[in-house]
PDB file of C-alpha atoms in Angstrom:
ATOM      1  CA  UNK Q   1    -141.624  44.261 -53.064  1.00 93.00           C
ATOM      2  CA  UNK Q   2    -143.649  43.427 -56.133  1.00 94.00           C
ATOM      3  CA  UNK Q   3    -144.740  45.974 -58.727  1.00 95.00           C
ATOM      4  CA  UNK Q   4    -146.926  45.757 -61.797  1.00 94.00           C
ATOM      5  CA  UNK Q   5    -145.083  46.902 -64.887  1.00 93.00           C
ATOM      6  CA  UNK Q   6    -146.177  48.104 -68.273  1.00 92.00           C
ATOM      7  CA  UNK Q   7    -144.104  45.675 -70.311  1.00 90.00           C
ATOM      8  CA  UNK Q   8    -143.066  42.838 -68.038  1.00 90.00           C
ATOM      9  CA  UNK Q   9    -146.081  42.025 -65.882  1.00 91.00           C
ATOM     10  CA  UNK Q  10    -145.470  41.493 -62.154  1.00 94.00           C
ATOM     11  CA  UNK Q  11    -141.850  42.049 -61.249  1.00 94.00           C
ATOM     12  CA  UNK Q  12    -140.115  41.630 -57.929  1.00 95.00           C
ATOM     13  CA  UNK Q  13    -137.861  44.547 -57.132  1.00 95.00           C
ATOM     14  CA  UNK Q  14    -135.468  45.349 -54.357  1.00 95.00           C
ATOM     15  CA  UNK Q  15    -136.366  48.574 -52.581  1.00 94.00           C
ATOM     16  CA  UNK Q  16    -132.692  49.482 -52.647  1.00 95.00           C
ATOM     17  CA  UNK Q  17    -132.850  49.665 -56.420  1.00 95.00           C
ATOM     18  CA  UNK Q  18    -135.495  52.394 -56.525  1.00 97.00           C
ATOM     19  CA  UNK Q  19    -134.192  55.510 -58.249  1.00 97.00           C
ATOM     20  CA  UNK Q  20    -135.473  58.896 -57.172  1.00 97.00           C
ATOM     21  CA  UNK Q  21    -136.051  61.477 -59.882  1.00 97.00           C
ATOM     22  CA  UNK Q  22    -136.588  64.489 -57.683  1.00 95.00           C
ATOM     23  CA  UNK Q  23    -138.063  66.557 -60.503  1.00 92.00           C
ATOM     24  CA  UNK Q  24    -139.730  63.704 -62.309  1.00 95.00           C
ATOM     25  CA  UNK Q  25    -139.374  63.650 -66.073  1.00 96.00           C
ATOM     26  CA  UNK Q  26    -140.252  66.567 -68.342  1.00 94.00           C
ATOM     27  CA  UNK Q  27    -144.029  66.643 -68.658  1.00 93.00           C
ATOM     28  CA  UNK Q  28    -144.278  63.968 -65.939  1.00 94.00           C
ATOM     29  CA  UNK Q  29    -143.123  65.929 -62.950  1.00 93.00           C
ATOM     30  CA  UNK Q  30    -145.198  63.878 -60.513  1.00 93.00           C
ATOM     31  CA  UNK Q  31    -143.394  60.618 -61.241  1.00 94.00           C
ATOM     32  CA  UNK Q  32    -140.415  60.439 -58.949  1.00 96.00           C
ATOM     33  CA  UNK Q  33    -139.780  56.767 -58.201  1.00 97.00           C
ATOM     34  CA  UNK Q  34    -138.497  54.496 -60.932  1.00 98.00           C
ATOM     35  CA  UNK Q  35    -136.621  51.246 -61.366  1.00 97.00           C
ATOM     36  CA  UNK Q  36    -134.447  50.100 -64.240  1.00 96.00           C
ATOM     37  CA  UNK Q  37    -135.375  46.639 -65.413  1.00 95.00           C
ATOM     38  CA  UNK Q  38    -133.357  44.493 -67.805  1.00 91.00           C
ATOM     39  CA  UNK Q  39    -135.004  43.022 -70.869  1.00 88.00           C
ATOM     40  CA  UNK Q  40    -134.282  39.748 -72.470  1.00 75.00           C
ATOM     41  CA  UNK Q  41    -133.165  40.972 -75.868  1.00 73.00           C
ATOM     42  CA  UNK Q  42    -129.889  41.132 -77.680  1.00 77.00           C
ATOM     43  CA  UNK Q  43    -129.849  44.913 -77.758  1.00 83.00           C
ATOM     44  CA  UNK Q  44    -128.563  47.656 -75.437  1.00 91.00           C
ATOM     45  CA  UNK Q  45    -132.017  48.416 -74.086  1.00 92.00           C
ATOM     46  CA  UNK Q  46    -133.724  48.427 -70.694  1.00 94.00           C
ATOM     47  CA  UNK Q  47    -137.031  49.478 -69.162  1.00 94.00           C
ATOM     48  CA  UNK Q  48    -137.479  52.482 -66.910  1.00 96.00           C
ATOM     49  CA  UNK Q  49    -140.610  51.714 -64.946  1.00 96.00           C
ATOM     50  CA  UNK Q  50    -142.466  53.882 -62.453  1.00 97.00           C
ATOM     51  CA  UNK Q  51    -142.795  52.105 -59.130  1.00 97.00           C
ATOM     52  CA  UNK Q  52    -146.179  53.657 -58.480  1.00 95.00           C
ATOM     53  CA  UNK Q  53    -147.972  53.639 -61.819  1.00 95.00           C
ATOM     54  CA  UNK Q  54    -148.038  50.633 -64.088  1.00 94.00           C
ATOM     55  CA  UNK Q  55    -148.729  52.653 -67.231  1.00 93.00           C
ATOM     56  CA  UNK Q  56    -145.630  54.837 -66.790  1.00 95.00           C
ATOM     57  CA  UNK Q  57    -142.945  52.679 -68.352  1.00 95.00           C
ATOM     58  CA  UNK Q  58    -140.370  53.620 -70.961  1.00 95.00           C
ATOM     59  CA  UNK Q  59    -138.070  51.672 -73.164  1.00 93.00           C
ATOM     60  CA  UNK Q  60    -134.645  53.228 -72.717  1.00 95.00           C
ATOM     61  CA  UNK Q  61    -131.505  52.738 -74.782  1.00 94.00           C
ATOM     62  CA  UNK Q  62    -127.814  52.971 -74.049  1.00 95.00           C
ATOM     63  CA  UNK Q  63    -127.149  55.958 -76.332  1.00 95.00           C
ATOM     64  CA  UNK Q  64    -123.456  55.350 -76.950  1.00 94.00           C
ATOM     65  CA  UNK Q  65    -124.332  52.136 -78.733  1.00 92.00           C
ATOM     66  CA  UNK Q  66    -126.395  54.083 -81.237  1.00 91.00           C
ATOM     67  CA  UNK Q  67    -124.170  57.114 -81.608  1.00 91.00           C
ATOM     68  CA  UNK Q  68    -120.536  56.401 -80.897  1.00 90.00           C
ATOM     69  CA  UNK Q  69    -119.443  60.002 -80.652  1.00 92.00           C
ATOM     70  CA  UNK Q  70    -122.260  61.004 -78.323  1.00 94.00           C
ATOM     71  CA  UNK Q  71    -120.768  63.113 -75.581  1.00 92.00           C
ATOM     72  CA  UNK Q  72    -121.894  66.019 -73.478  1.00 92.00           C
ATOM     73  CA  UNK Q  73    -121.041  67.931 -70.399  1.00 88.00           C
ATOM     74  CA  UNK Q  74    -123.165  67.764 -67.280  1.00 90.00           C
ATOM     75  CA  UNK Q  75    -123.599  71.227 -65.793  1.00 86.00           C
ATOM     76  CA  UNK Q  76    -122.293  71.921 -62.324  1.00 84.00           C
ATOM     77  CA  UNK Q  77    -125.822  72.479 -61.174  1.00 85.00           C
ATOM     78  CA  UNK Q  78    -126.885  69.029 -62.358  1.00 91.00           C
ATOM     79  CA  UNK Q  79    -123.767  67.407 -60.920  1.00 92.00           C
ATOM     80  CA  UNK Q  80    -124.658  68.891 -57.593  1.00 92.00           C
ATOM     81  CA  UNK Q  81    -128.314  67.894 -57.768  1.00 92.00           C
ATOM     82  CA  UNK Q  82    -127.328  64.335 -58.624  1.00 95.00           C
ATOM     83  CA  UNK Q  83    -124.578  64.273 -55.971  1.00 94.00           C
ATOM     84  CA  UNK Q  84    -122.216  63.127 -58.710  1.00 93.00           C
ATOM     85  CA  UNK Q  85    -118.569  62.942 -57.814  1.00 90.00           C
ATOM     86  CA  UNK Q  86    -117.120  60.080 -59.814  1.00 86.00           C
ATOM     87  CA  UNK Q  87    -117.575  59.442 -63.500  1.00 85.00           C
ATOM     88  CA  UNK Q  88    -118.028  55.716 -62.923  1.00 88.00           C
ATOM     89  CA  UNK Q  89    -121.229  56.328 -60.961  1.00 91.00           C
ATOM     90  CA  UNK Q  90    -122.931  57.857 -63.997  1.00 95.00           C
ATOM     91  CA  UNK Q  91    -125.265  55.836 -66.124  1.00 95.00           C
ATOM     92  CA  UNK Q  92    -126.807  57.466 -69.180  1.00 97.00           C
ATOM     93  CA  UNK Q  93    -129.937  56.311 -70.940  1.00 97.00           C
ATOM     94  CA  UNK Q  94    -132.058  57.782 -73.694  1.00 97.00           C
ATOM     95  CA  UNK Q  95    -135.791  57.401 -73.912  1.00 97.00           C
ATOM     96  CA  UNK Q  96    -136.926  55.391 -76.912  1.00 94.00           C
ATOM     97  CA  UNK Q  97    -139.994  56.245 -78.935  1.00 94.00           C
ATOM     98  CA  UNK Q  98    -141.037  52.872 -80.290  1.00 89.00           C
ATOM     99  CA  UNK Q  99    -142.751  52.722 -83.642  1.00 86.00           C
ATOM    100  CA  UNK Q 100    -144.163  49.785 -85.540  1.00 81.00           C
ATOM    101  CA  UNK Q 101    -140.726  48.751 -86.691  1.00 79.00           C
ATOM    102  CA  UNK Q 102    -137.362  49.029 -85.059  1.00 77.00           C
ATOM    103  CA  UNK Q 103    -136.154  50.982 -88.080  1.00 78.00           C
ATOM    104  CA  UNK Q 104    -138.726  53.707 -87.536  1.00 85.00           C
ATOM    105  CA  UNK Q 105    -138.072  53.982 -83.816  1.00 90.00           C
ATOM    106  CA  UNK Q 106    -136.073  56.871 -82.434  1.00 93.00           C
ATOM    107  CA  UNK Q 107    -134.107  57.770 -79.316  1.00 95.00           C
ATOM    108  CA  UNK Q 108    -134.030  61.103 -77.583  1.00 97.00           C
ATOM    109  CA  UNK Q 109    -130.437  62.322 -77.533  1.00 96.00           C
ATOM    110  CA  UNK Q 110    -131.387  65.876 -76.606  1.00 96.00           C
ATOM    111  CA  UNK Q 111    -132.725  65.068 -73.144  1.00 96.00           C
ATOM    112  CA  UNK Q 112    -130.818  62.092 -71.713  1.00 97.00           C
ATOM    113  CA  UNK Q 113    -131.532  60.477 -68.375  1.00 98.00           C
ATOM    114  CA  UNK Q 114    -128.579  60.816 -66.048  1.00 97.00           C
ATOM    115  CA  UNK Q 115    -128.551  58.307 -63.230  1.00 97.00           C
ATOM    116  CA  UNK Q 116    -126.263  58.199 -60.217  1.00 96.00           C
ATOM    117  CA  UNK Q 117    -126.060  54.487 -59.491  1.00 92.00           C
ATOM    118  CA  UNK Q 118    -124.342  54.979 -56.182  1.00 93.00           C
ATOM    119  CA  UNK Q 119    -126.770  57.526 -54.764  1.00 95.00           C
ATOM    120  CA  UNK Q 120    -129.806  56.041 -56.557  1.00 96.00           C
ATOM    121  CA  UNK Q 121    -131.039  59.255 -58.083  1.00 97.00           C
ATOM    122  CA  UNK Q 122    -131.640  60.514 -61.572  1.00 97.00           C
ATOM    123  CA  UNK Q 123    -132.614  63.453 -63.700  1.00 97.00           C
ATOM    124  CA  UNK Q 124    -133.622  64.131 -67.268  1.00 97.00           C
ATOM    125  CA  UNK Q 125    -131.290  66.870 -68.409  1.00 95.00           C
ATOM    126  CA  UNK Q 126    -131.581  69.067 -71.490  1.00 93.00           C
ATOM    127  CA  UNK Q 127    -128.485  69.570 -73.629  1.00 91.00           C
ATOM    128  CA  UNK Q 128    -127.746  72.942 -75.158  1.00 82.00           C
ATOM    129  CA  UNK Q 129    -127.036  71.833 -78.678  1.00 75.00           C
ATOM    130  CA  UNK Q 130    -130.239  70.597 -80.279  1.00 72.00           C
ATOM    131  CA  UNK Q 131    -128.606  70.391 -83.712  1.00 77.00           C
ATOM    132  CA  UNK Q 132    -126.002  67.774 -82.815  1.00 84.00           C
ATOM    133  CA  UNK Q 133    -128.293  65.963 -80.407  1.00 91.00           C
ATOM    134  CA  UNK Q 134    -131.658  65.425 -82.022  1.00 93.00           C
ATOM    135  CA  UNK Q 135    -134.855  64.771 -80.149  1.00 94.00           C
ATOM    136  CA  UNK Q 136    -135.561  61.956 -82.604  1.00 94.00           C
ATOM    137  CA  UNK Q 137    -132.405  60.121 -83.529  1.00 94.00           C
ATOM    138  CA  UNK Q 138    -133.086  57.046 -85.682  1.00 91.00           C
ATOM    139  CA  UNK Q 139    -132.342  53.781 -83.903  1.00 86.00           C
ATOM    140  CA  UNK Q 140    -131.468  51.917 -87.052  1.00 76.00           C
ATOM    141  CA  UNK Q 141    -127.997  53.386 -86.916  1.00 59.00           C
ATOM    142  CA  UNK Q 142    -126.836  50.921 -84.287  1.00 61.00           C
ATOM    143  CA  UNK Q 143    -123.131  51.700 -84.404  1.00 53.00           C
ATOM    144  CA  UNK Q 144    -121.416  50.683 -81.236  1.00 48.00           C
ATOM    145  CA  UNK Q 145    -120.060  47.362 -80.140  1.00 44.00           C
ATOM    146  CA  UNK Q 146    -122.485  47.052 -77.248  1.00 45.00           C
ATOM    147  CA  UNK Q 147    -124.840  44.934 -79.326  1.00 42.00           C
TER     148      UNK Q 147
ATOM    149  CA  UNK S   1    -146.362  89.308 -65.484  1.00 93.00           C
ATOM    150  CA  UNK S   2    -144.036  92.258 -65.284  1.00 94.00           C
ATOM    151  CA  UNK S   3    -144.015  94.195 -68.549  1.00 95.00           C
ATOM    152  CA  UNK S   4    -141.095  96.460 -69.458  1.00 95.00           C
ATOM    153  CA  UNK S   5    -140.477  98.440 -72.638  1.00 95.00           C
ATOM    154  CA  UNK S   6    -136.933  98.436 -73.974  1.00 96.00           C
ATOM    155  CA  UNK S   7    -135.208  99.880 -77.015  1.00 95.00           C
ATOM    156  CA  UNK S   8    -132.363  98.418 -79.025  1.00 96.00           C
ATOM    157  CA  UNK S   9    -129.146  98.161 -76.991  1.00 96.00           C
ATOM    158  CA  UNK S  10    -131.037  98.532 -73.746  1.00 97.00           C
ATOM    159  CA  UNK S  11    -131.104  95.678 -71.325  1.00 97.00           C
ATOM    160  CA  UNK S  12    -132.712  94.345 -68.181  1.00 97.00           C
ATOM    161  CA  UNK S  13    -131.163  92.607 -65.213  1.00 97.00           C
ATOM    162  CA  UNK S  14    -132.709  89.574 -63.561  1.00 95.00           C
ATOM    163  CA  UNK S  15    -131.164  89.318 -60.140  1.00 94.00           C
ATOM    164  CA  UNK S  16    -127.651  90.679 -60.174  1.00 95.00           C
ATOM    165  CA  UNK S  17    -126.078  88.142 -62.486  1.00 95.00           C
ATOM    166  CA  UNK S  18    -128.389  87.716 -65.448  1.00 96.00           C
ATOM    167  CA  UNK S  19    -128.538  90.369 -68.135  1.00 97.00           C
ATOM    168  CA  UNK S  20    -130.804  90.279 -71.148  1.00 97.00           C
ATOM    169  CA  UNK S  21    -130.026  92.773 -73.863  1.00 97.00           C
ATOM    170  CA  UNK S  22    -132.000  93.710 -76.969  1.00 97.00           C
ATOM    171  CA  UNK S  23    -129.437  93.375 -79.772  1.00 97.00           C
ATOM    172  CA  UNK S  24    -131.631  93.943 -82.797  1.00 97.00           C
ATOM    173  CA  UNK S  25    -135.234  94.354 -83.792  1.00 95.00           C
ATOM    174  CA  UNK S  26    -135.960  93.210 -87.328  1.00 95.00           C
ATOM    175  CA  UNK S  27    -139.661  93.253 -88.092  1.00 94.00           C
ATOM    176  CA  UNK S  28    -141.257  90.409 -86.107  1.00 94.00           C
ATOM    177  CA  UNK S  29    -137.936  89.122 -84.903  1.00 95.00           C
ATOM    178  CA  UNK S  30    -136.068  90.297 -81.858  1.00 95.00           C
ATOM    179  CA  UNK S  31    -132.496  89.267 -81.178  1.00 96.00           C
ATOM    180  CA  UNK S  32    -131.669  88.901 -77.517  1.00 96.00           C
ATOM    181  CA  UNK S  33    -128.264  88.656 -75.936  1.00 97.00           C
ATOM    182  CA  UNK S  34    -128.182  86.778 -72.669  1.00 96.00           C
ATOM    183  CA  UNK S  35    -125.408  86.960 -70.126  1.00 96.00           C
ATOM    184  CA  UNK S  36    -125.845  84.465 -67.332  1.00 93.00           C
ATOM    185  CA  UNK S  37    -123.673  82.342 -65.048  1.00 88.00           C
ATOM    186  CA  UNK S  38    -122.810  78.881 -66.383  1.00 78.00           C
ATOM    187  CA  UNK S  39    -125.059  77.239 -63.844  1.00 76.00           C
ATOM    188  CA  UNK S  40    -128.137  78.927 -65.314  1.00 82.00           C
ATOM    189  CA  UNK S  41    -129.492  77.006 -68.264  1.00 80.00           C
ATOM    190  CA  UNK S  42    -131.010  78.998 -71.069  1.00 86.00           C
ATOM    191  CA  UNK S  43    -133.280  77.268 -73.560  1.00 86.00           C
ATOM    192  CA  UNK S  44    -135.944  78.283 -76.022  1.00 87.00           C
ATOM    193  CA  UNK S  45    -139.211  77.274 -74.415  1.00 90.00           C
ATOM    194  CA  UNK S  46    -140.155  75.262 -77.522  1.00 91.00           C
ATOM    195  CA  UNK S  47    -137.308  72.885 -76.652  1.00 91.00           C
ATOM    196  CA  UNK S  48    -138.892  72.054 -73.319  1.00 91.00           C
ATOM    197  CA  UNK S  49    -142.320  71.684 -74.853  1.00 94.00           C
ATOM    198  CA  UNK S  50    -140.955  69.390 -77.551  1.00 95.00           C
ATOM    199  CA  UNK S  51    -139.241  67.177 -74.959  1.00 95.00           C
ATOM    200  CA  UNK S  52    -142.399  66.983 -72.867  1.00 96.00           C
ATOM    201  CA  UNK S  53    -144.355  65.953 -75.935  1.00 96.00           C
ATOM    202  CA  UNK S  54    -141.699  63.393 -76.888  1.00 96.00           C
ATOM    203  CA  UNK S  55    -141.797  61.823 -73.415  1.00 96.00           C
ATOM    204  CA  UNK S  56    -145.545  61.421 -73.746  1.00 95.00           C
ATOM    205  CA  UNK S  57    -145.249  59.986 -77.221  1.00 94.00           C
ATOM    206  CA  UNK S  58    -142.658  57.490 -75.948  1.00 94.00           C
ATOM    207  CA  UNK S  59    -145.125  56.402 -73.267  1.00 93.00           C
ATOM    208  CA  UNK S  60    -147.644  55.381 -75.874  1.00 87.00           C
ATOM    209  CA  UNK S  61    -145.167  52.828 -77.274  1.00 72.00           C
ATOM    210  CA  UNK S  62    -146.811  49.645 -78.396  1.00 64.00           C
ATOM    211  CA  UNK S  63    -146.569  47.014 -75.700  1.00 60.00           C
ATOM    212  CA  UNK S  64    -145.851  44.043 -77.925  1.00 66.00           C
ATOM    213  CA  UNK S  65    -142.516  45.426 -79.012  1.00 68.00           C
ATOM    214  CA  UNK S  66    -140.546  43.124 -76.707  1.00 69.00           C
ATOM    215  CA  UNK S  67    -141.781  40.116 -78.608  1.00 68.00           C
ATOM    216  CA  UNK S  68    -140.648  41.722 -81.834  1.00 67.00           C
ATOM    217  CA  UNK S  69    -137.170  42.336 -80.484  1.00 66.00           C
ATOM    218  CA  UNK S  70    -136.726  38.789 -79.338  1.00 62.00           C
ATOM    219  CA  UNK S  71    -137.418  37.497 -82.824  1.00 55.00           C
ATOM    220  CA  UNK S  72    -134.568  39.476 -84.275  1.00 51.00           C
TER     221      UNK S  72
END
C-alpha cells in the first residue's frame, strides 16, 4: 500500500511492516498504526510515520549512538504488553525534537519507544529516573560508533 | 473524586496492594511514601505532561531538516 508521509512524500509500504502502538504515544493516544522508514543520511536516524495521518511523523534516533551508557529495564508489565520474550526482538528509538540546527536538537531519553520487531508492536514507555535520562538530551554529543 | 483526610503517619490503601502513607507535612509540602507492586508504575504527573508536550513539540519539527542532514 502507499501512504503519504510528512517528510518523504508518497512511500510504498508493506502491510506486514505496520507497527501497532496499542496505547498510541503520550498525548497522541489515537495514533496506533505506524511504520519505521529509513532515511538517506549518514546518521543513526529513522522516521516513525503514522499510517493514517500524514502530519504525524517523527524523526527518531537510535539512542545508544548518542549516549553510550544508556540502559534501562523494561518493566514486567511492559514486557507482557509488548509480548517480548527475546532481547534480540527489541528495538529502541528516541523521539527527536528537531531545531534549526543539529546542535540545538534534542532526543527524548526519558520516554523511549520500545518496539517488538517480531510481533510488530510498540509502546512509548516512561523511565523512572528522570535525572539520568533527560527529556531533552542534546544530540550534538554523538558518541557511539553507529555513525 | 473521593476526598479523604489523613494525618501524619496515617495511610490509605488502593486495592489491597498499594499503600500511600503521609510521611511528613512541612508547610505547603507533603511527603508521601508509596508501597506498590513492581508492576505498578508511579510517576509525578508533571512527568507525563512534560512528555506529552515534548511529543507535540517534536511533531512541529521543521520539514526541511532532511536536506540539512544530507549536506553534512
